[in-house]
Short mmCIF file of C-alpha atoms and ligand atoms in Angstrom, two decimals:
data_model
loop_
_atom_site.label_atom_id
_atom_site.label_comp_id
_atom_site.label_asym_id
_atom_site.label_seq_id
_atom_site.Cartn_x
_atom_site.Cartn_y
_atom_site.Cartn_z
CA MET A 27 -9.86 -2.88 -73.52
CA GLU A 28 -8.20 -4.44 -76.51
CA ILE A 29 -7.32 -8.07 -77.04
CA HIS A 30 -4.54 -8.50 -79.59
CA PHE A 31 -3.94 -11.86 -81.19
CA LEU A 32 -0.14 -11.89 -81.47
CA GLY A 33 -0.30 -15.46 -82.76
CA THR A 34 -3.14 -17.85 -83.52
CA GLY A 35 -1.40 -21.07 -84.56
CA SER A 36 -1.30 -24.47 -82.91
CA ALA A 37 1.91 -26.25 -81.95
CA TYR A 38 2.05 -27.80 -85.44
CA PRO A 39 4.39 -25.66 -87.55
CA GLY A 40 2.24 -23.39 -89.71
CA ALA A 41 2.95 -21.35 -92.82
CA LYS A 42 0.68 -18.42 -91.95
CA ARG A 43 0.27 -18.37 -88.18
CA ASP A 44 2.68 -17.87 -85.33
CA ASN A 45 2.04 -19.86 -82.17
CA THR A 46 -0.82 -18.64 -80.02
CA SER A 47 -0.34 -15.73 -77.66
CA LEU A 48 -2.41 -12.70 -76.68
CA CYS A 49 -1.75 -9.21 -75.44
CA LEU A 50 -4.40 -7.45 -73.35
CA THR A 51 -4.29 -3.70 -73.17
CA GLY A 52 -6.48 -1.49 -71.04
CA VAL A 53 -6.33 1.99 -69.65
CA SER A 54 -4.13 0.90 -66.76
CA SER A 55 -2.57 -2.45 -67.65
CA GLN A 56 -0.81 -4.36 -70.38
CA ILE A 57 -0.56 -8.12 -70.01
CA LEU A 58 1.03 -10.70 -72.28
CA ILE A 59 -0.51 -14.17 -72.23
CA ASP A 60 2.16 -16.68 -73.29
CA VAL A 61 5.14 -15.65 -75.39
CA SER A 62 5.56 -16.97 -78.92
CA GLY A 63 7.69 -15.75 -81.84
CA ASN A 64 9.44 -12.36 -81.88
CA PRO A 65 7.42 -10.78 -79.07
CA CYS A 66 9.29 -7.45 -79.16
CA LEU A 67 8.51 -6.92 -82.84
CA LYS A 68 4.85 -7.67 -82.32
CA LEU A 69 4.50 -5.53 -79.19
CA LYS A 70 6.06 -2.63 -81.07
CA GLN A 71 3.67 -3.18 -83.97
CA ILE A 72 0.75 -2.68 -81.56
CA ASN A 73 2.46 0.30 -79.91
CA ILE A 74 3.27 -1.35 -76.59
CA ASP A 75 6.34 0.14 -74.95
CA LEU A 76 8.64 -2.69 -73.80
CA GLY A 77 9.30 -0.64 -70.71
CA ASN A 78 5.66 -0.59 -69.71
CA LEU A 79 4.34 -4.14 -70.06
CA ASP A 80 3.07 -5.13 -66.61
CA ALA A 81 3.13 -8.89 -66.64
CA VAL A 82 3.49 -12.13 -68.53
CA ILE A 83 1.18 -15.03 -67.73
CA LEU A 84 2.43 -18.44 -68.80
CA THR A 85 -0.54 -20.78 -69.24
CA HIS A 86 1.67 -23.88 -69.40
CA PHE A 87 5.17 -24.99 -70.19
CA HIS A 88 4.82 -26.35 -73.71
CA ILE A 89 7.44 -24.84 -75.98
CA ASP A 90 5.00 -23.15 -78.37
CA HIS A 91 3.72 -20.99 -75.47
CA ILE A 92 6.98 -19.98 -73.81
CA TYR A 93 9.84 -19.95 -76.31
CA GLY A 94 9.69 -16.20 -76.93
CA LEU A 95 10.46 -15.35 -73.31
CA PRO A 96 14.27 -15.04 -73.70
CA SER A 97 13.79 -12.72 -76.68
CA LEU A 98 11.28 -10.59 -74.73
CA LEU A 99 13.63 -10.18 -71.76
CA TRP A 100 16.61 -9.50 -74.02
CA GLY A 101 14.69 -6.74 -75.83
CA MET A 102 13.53 -5.21 -72.55
CA TRP A 103 17.11 -5.15 -71.30
CA LEU A 104 18.39 -3.51 -74.49
CA GLU A 105 15.71 -0.85 -74.18
CA ASN A 106 16.86 -0.17 -70.62
CA ARG A 107 13.63 -1.11 -68.94
CA LYS A 108 13.43 -0.15 -65.25
CA LYS A 109 9.91 -1.18 -64.25
CA PRO A 110 9.55 -4.58 -62.50
CA LEU A 111 8.14 -7.36 -64.69
CA THR A 112 5.93 -9.99 -63.09
CA ILE A 113 5.90 -13.47 -64.61
CA TYR A 114 3.03 -15.69 -63.50
CA CYS A 115 3.53 -19.44 -63.72
CA ASP A 116 2.18 -22.57 -62.13
CA TYR A 117 4.05 -23.44 -58.93
CA ARG A 118 5.05 -26.72 -60.57
CA ASN A 119 7.00 -24.79 -63.21
CA GLU A 120 8.79 -22.30 -60.98
CA THR A 121 12.00 -24.34 -60.72
CA LYS A 122 12.05 -24.88 -64.49
CA LEU A 123 11.57 -21.16 -65.10
CA ASN A 124 14.43 -20.28 -62.75
CA HIS A 125 16.68 -22.89 -64.41
CA TRP A 126 15.85 -21.39 -67.77
CA LEU A 127 16.67 -17.85 -66.62
CA ASP A 128 19.94 -19.22 -65.21
CA THR A 129 20.74 -20.96 -68.50
CA MET A 130 20.18 -17.68 -70.34
CA GLU A 131 22.49 -16.04 -67.80
CA ALA A 132 19.87 -13.31 -67.47
CA ASP A 133 21.51 -12.18 -64.22
CA GLN A 134 24.65 -11.25 -66.23
CA TRP A 135 22.91 -9.00 -68.75
CA ALA A 136 22.91 -6.16 -66.22
CA ILE A 137 19.13 -6.09 -66.40
CA LYS A 138 17.95 -3.07 -64.47
CA PHE A 139 14.42 -4.28 -63.81
CA PRO A 140 13.36 -6.83 -61.18
CA ILE A 141 11.82 -10.03 -62.51
CA ILE A 142 9.17 -11.07 -60.02
CA ILE A 143 7.93 -14.64 -60.32
CA LYS A 144 4.45 -15.16 -58.90
CA THR A 145 3.15 -18.69 -58.75
CA PHE A 146 -0.40 -19.98 -58.86
CA ASN A 147 -1.94 -23.36 -58.30
CA GLY A 148 -3.37 -24.32 -61.68
CA ASN A 149 -5.48 -27.03 -60.07
CA ILE A 150 -7.87 -24.49 -58.58
CA LYS A 151 -9.59 -21.26 -59.52
CA GLU A 152 -7.43 -18.39 -58.34
CA ASN A 153 -7.36 -14.62 -58.70
CA LEU A 154 -4.11 -13.57 -60.41
CA PHE A 155 -4.25 -9.88 -61.05
CA THR A 156 -6.53 -6.97 -60.25
CA LYS A 157 -5.61 -3.51 -61.39
CA GLY A 158 -7.90 -0.71 -62.39
CA ASP A 159 -10.03 -1.97 -65.21
CA PHE A 160 -8.70 -5.56 -65.26
CA LYS A 161 -9.39 -8.57 -63.13
CA ILE A 162 -7.78 -11.81 -64.24
CA SER A 163 -8.27 -15.21 -62.66
CA CYS A 164 -7.24 -18.69 -63.71
CA PHE A 165 -9.00 -22.02 -63.74
CA PRO A 166 -7.80 -25.55 -64.49
CA ALA A 167 -7.70 -26.51 -68.15
CA LEU A 168 -7.56 -30.04 -69.54
CA HIS A 169 -4.26 -30.70 -71.26
CA SER A 170 -1.32 -33.10 -71.10
CA VAL A 171 0.63 -30.94 -68.62
CA PRO A 172 -0.53 -28.49 -65.89
CA THR A 173 -2.38 -25.80 -67.85
CA ILE A 174 -4.72 -22.95 -67.02
CA GLY A 175 -7.57 -21.20 -68.75
CA LEU A 176 -8.15 -17.55 -67.91
CA GLU A 177 -11.13 -15.38 -67.05
CA PHE A 178 -10.75 -11.68 -67.81
CA MET A 179 -13.29 -9.36 -66.24
CA TYR A 180 -13.37 -5.89 -67.69
CA HIS A 181 -16.10 -3.84 -66.01
CA ASN A 182 -19.12 -6.12 -66.50
CA LYS A 183 -17.71 -8.00 -69.49
CA ARG A 184 -16.52 -11.57 -69.10
CA ILE A 185 -13.92 -12.91 -71.51
CA ILE A 186 -12.84 -16.54 -71.22
CA TYR A 187 -9.59 -17.78 -72.71
CA SER A 188 -8.76 -21.43 -73.21
CA GLY A 189 -5.81 -21.39 -75.55
CA ASP A 190 -4.63 -24.99 -75.50
CA SER A 191 -6.99 -27.48 -73.91
CA GLU A 192 -9.82 -29.92 -74.32
CA ILE A 193 -13.33 -28.58 -73.99
CA ASN A 194 -13.94 -27.89 -70.34
CA SER A 195 -16.92 -28.24 -67.98
CA HIS A 196 -15.66 -25.20 -66.06
CA ILE A 197 -16.35 -23.07 -69.15
CA GLN A 198 -19.63 -24.84 -69.77
CA ALA A 199 -20.81 -23.87 -66.25
CA TYR A 200 -20.74 -20.11 -66.89
CA SER A 201 -24.22 -18.67 -67.29
CA HIS A 202 -22.94 -15.91 -69.55
CA ILE A 203 -19.74 -15.27 -71.51
CA ASP A 204 -19.27 -12.18 -73.65
CA ILE A 205 -16.27 -13.48 -75.57
CA LEU A 206 -14.93 -17.01 -75.58
CA ILE A 207 -11.45 -17.36 -77.07
CA HIS A 208 -10.99 -21.08 -77.46
CA GLU A 209 -8.48 -23.36 -79.06
CA ALA A 210 -9.56 -25.41 -82.06
CA THR A 211 -6.47 -27.36 -83.03
CA PHE A 212 -8.72 -29.33 -85.37
CA ALA A 213 -11.94 -28.61 -87.24
CA ARG A 214 -13.66 -31.96 -86.72
CA LYS A 215 -11.32 -34.49 -85.13
CA ASN A 216 -11.60 -35.59 -81.51
CA VAL A 217 -8.06 -35.79 -80.16
CA PRO A 218 -7.02 -35.98 -76.48
CA ASN A 219 -5.70 -32.75 -74.90
CA HIS A 220 -7.16 -30.56 -77.64
CA ALA A 221 -10.48 -29.31 -78.97
CA SER A 222 -12.13 -29.08 -82.35
CA LEU A 223 -14.58 -26.57 -83.75
CA ARG A 224 -17.16 -29.34 -83.85
CA GLN A 225 -16.65 -30.17 -80.16
CA ILE A 226 -16.96 -26.49 -79.20
CA THR A 227 -20.34 -26.22 -80.88
CA ASP A 228 -21.50 -29.60 -79.57
CA PHE A 229 -20.41 -29.13 -75.96
CA TYR A 230 -20.99 -25.46 -75.07
CA ASP A 231 -24.38 -23.75 -74.97
CA LEU A 232 -23.77 -21.08 -77.57
CA ASP A 233 -26.94 -19.25 -76.52
CA THR A 234 -25.04 -18.18 -73.39
CA ILE A 235 -21.94 -17.07 -75.31
CA LYS A 236 -22.08 -13.90 -77.39
CA ASN A 237 -18.99 -14.42 -79.55
CA VAL A 238 -16.41 -17.12 -80.05
CA TYR A 239 -12.94 -16.57 -81.47
CA LEU A 240 -10.92 -19.61 -82.48
CA VAL A 241 -7.18 -19.75 -81.86
CA HIS A 242 -4.45 -22.45 -81.73
CA LEU A 243 -5.38 -23.28 -85.30
CA SER A 244 -3.68 -25.75 -87.64
CA ASP A 245 -2.96 -25.31 -91.35
CA ASN A 246 -5.10 -27.28 -93.80
CA GLU A 247 -7.95 -27.95 -91.37
CA PRO A 248 -11.44 -27.43 -92.91
CA TYR A 249 -12.57 -24.69 -90.50
CA GLU A 250 -14.36 -22.72 -93.19
CA GLU A 251 -16.32 -25.71 -94.42
CA GLU A 252 -17.27 -26.64 -90.89
CA LEU A 253 -18.39 -23.10 -90.06
CA ASN A 254 -20.51 -23.04 -93.20
CA ARG A 255 -22.04 -26.41 -92.35
CA LEU A 256 -22.84 -25.21 -88.82
CA GLY A 257 -24.27 -21.89 -90.02
CA MET A 258 -22.33 -20.18 -87.23
CA ARG A 259 -20.44 -17.44 -89.01
CA HIS A 260 -22.37 -14.72 -87.15
CA LYS A 261 -21.09 -16.04 -83.82
CA ILE A 262 -17.81 -17.86 -84.39
CA LYS A 263 -14.81 -16.13 -85.94
CA ILE A 264 -11.47 -17.54 -86.97
CA ALA A 265 -8.91 -15.25 -85.38
CA GLU A 266 -5.94 -14.11 -87.47
CA ASP A 267 -2.48 -13.04 -86.37
CA MET A 268 -2.24 -9.36 -85.39
CA GLU A 269 -5.99 -8.74 -85.45
CA HIS A 270 -7.60 -7.40 -82.33
CA ILE A 271 -10.92 -7.26 -80.54
CA SER A 272 -12.17 -4.08 -78.98
CA VAL A 273 -14.12 -5.34 -75.98
CA LYS A 274 -16.24 -2.23 -75.75
CA ASN A 275 -18.11 -3.12 -78.92
CA ASN A 276 -16.90 -6.70 -79.48
CA ILE A 277 -15.90 -5.87 -82.99
CA LEU A 278 -12.94 -7.68 -84.49
CA GLN A 279 -10.79 -5.20 -86.35
CA GLY A 280 -7.87 -6.08 -88.58
ZN1 LIG B 418 -0.01 -25.08 -77.80
ZN1 LIG B 419 0.18 -27.30 -74.96
#
């Protein structure tokens, strides 16, 4: 299984990072987690066929996590996709999503693939998707609007994703995490609805977490200095756009 960082930036406009989204690819499934800038370009760069992507999971309805959706659907239509596409969203956002699709007049593009909207209740832990080598479930995250974190199980590996959220006791409760992908909008500051690198190292027991990858990063934050101060470079990595993790060996490859 590969985890591709399609974007690693926070909502603050950045010069080097697109807004945070991930693509998971396994033997049997390809899942996009949130949709930021130019998704078709990025999926092509990682050799994902727009006709084959299985699903999109929207963690929450802040613009930096959803604005690429029209472009994704438009590209899929132009490439004559036939396979159904499932979009997962919180039940509280279903009406907004349908209004948005209506505003785009997606039903008039002669799209030949069904768009299936599946809702979840982001207030509780819920299984979203099981197929072959993937099992994905969601759990409540702490943010200013309904937001989920995600647990990916791949064979016996547990990957936890919290892409835009405060530090979270749900994550703290895990006895073992192979890879934690966590937002760090700031390096040191404590700000409501978000996390900092310092909070991650203060709050979570890093002895129970093999590797941490930081996403939702802001320009000009002193991440490097903080990592040096903490002496945590062996465990905590700053993710970069278009890098990926191979879960088999947990090696980050550019
Ligand atoms: Zn965000
Ligand atoms: Zn947000």
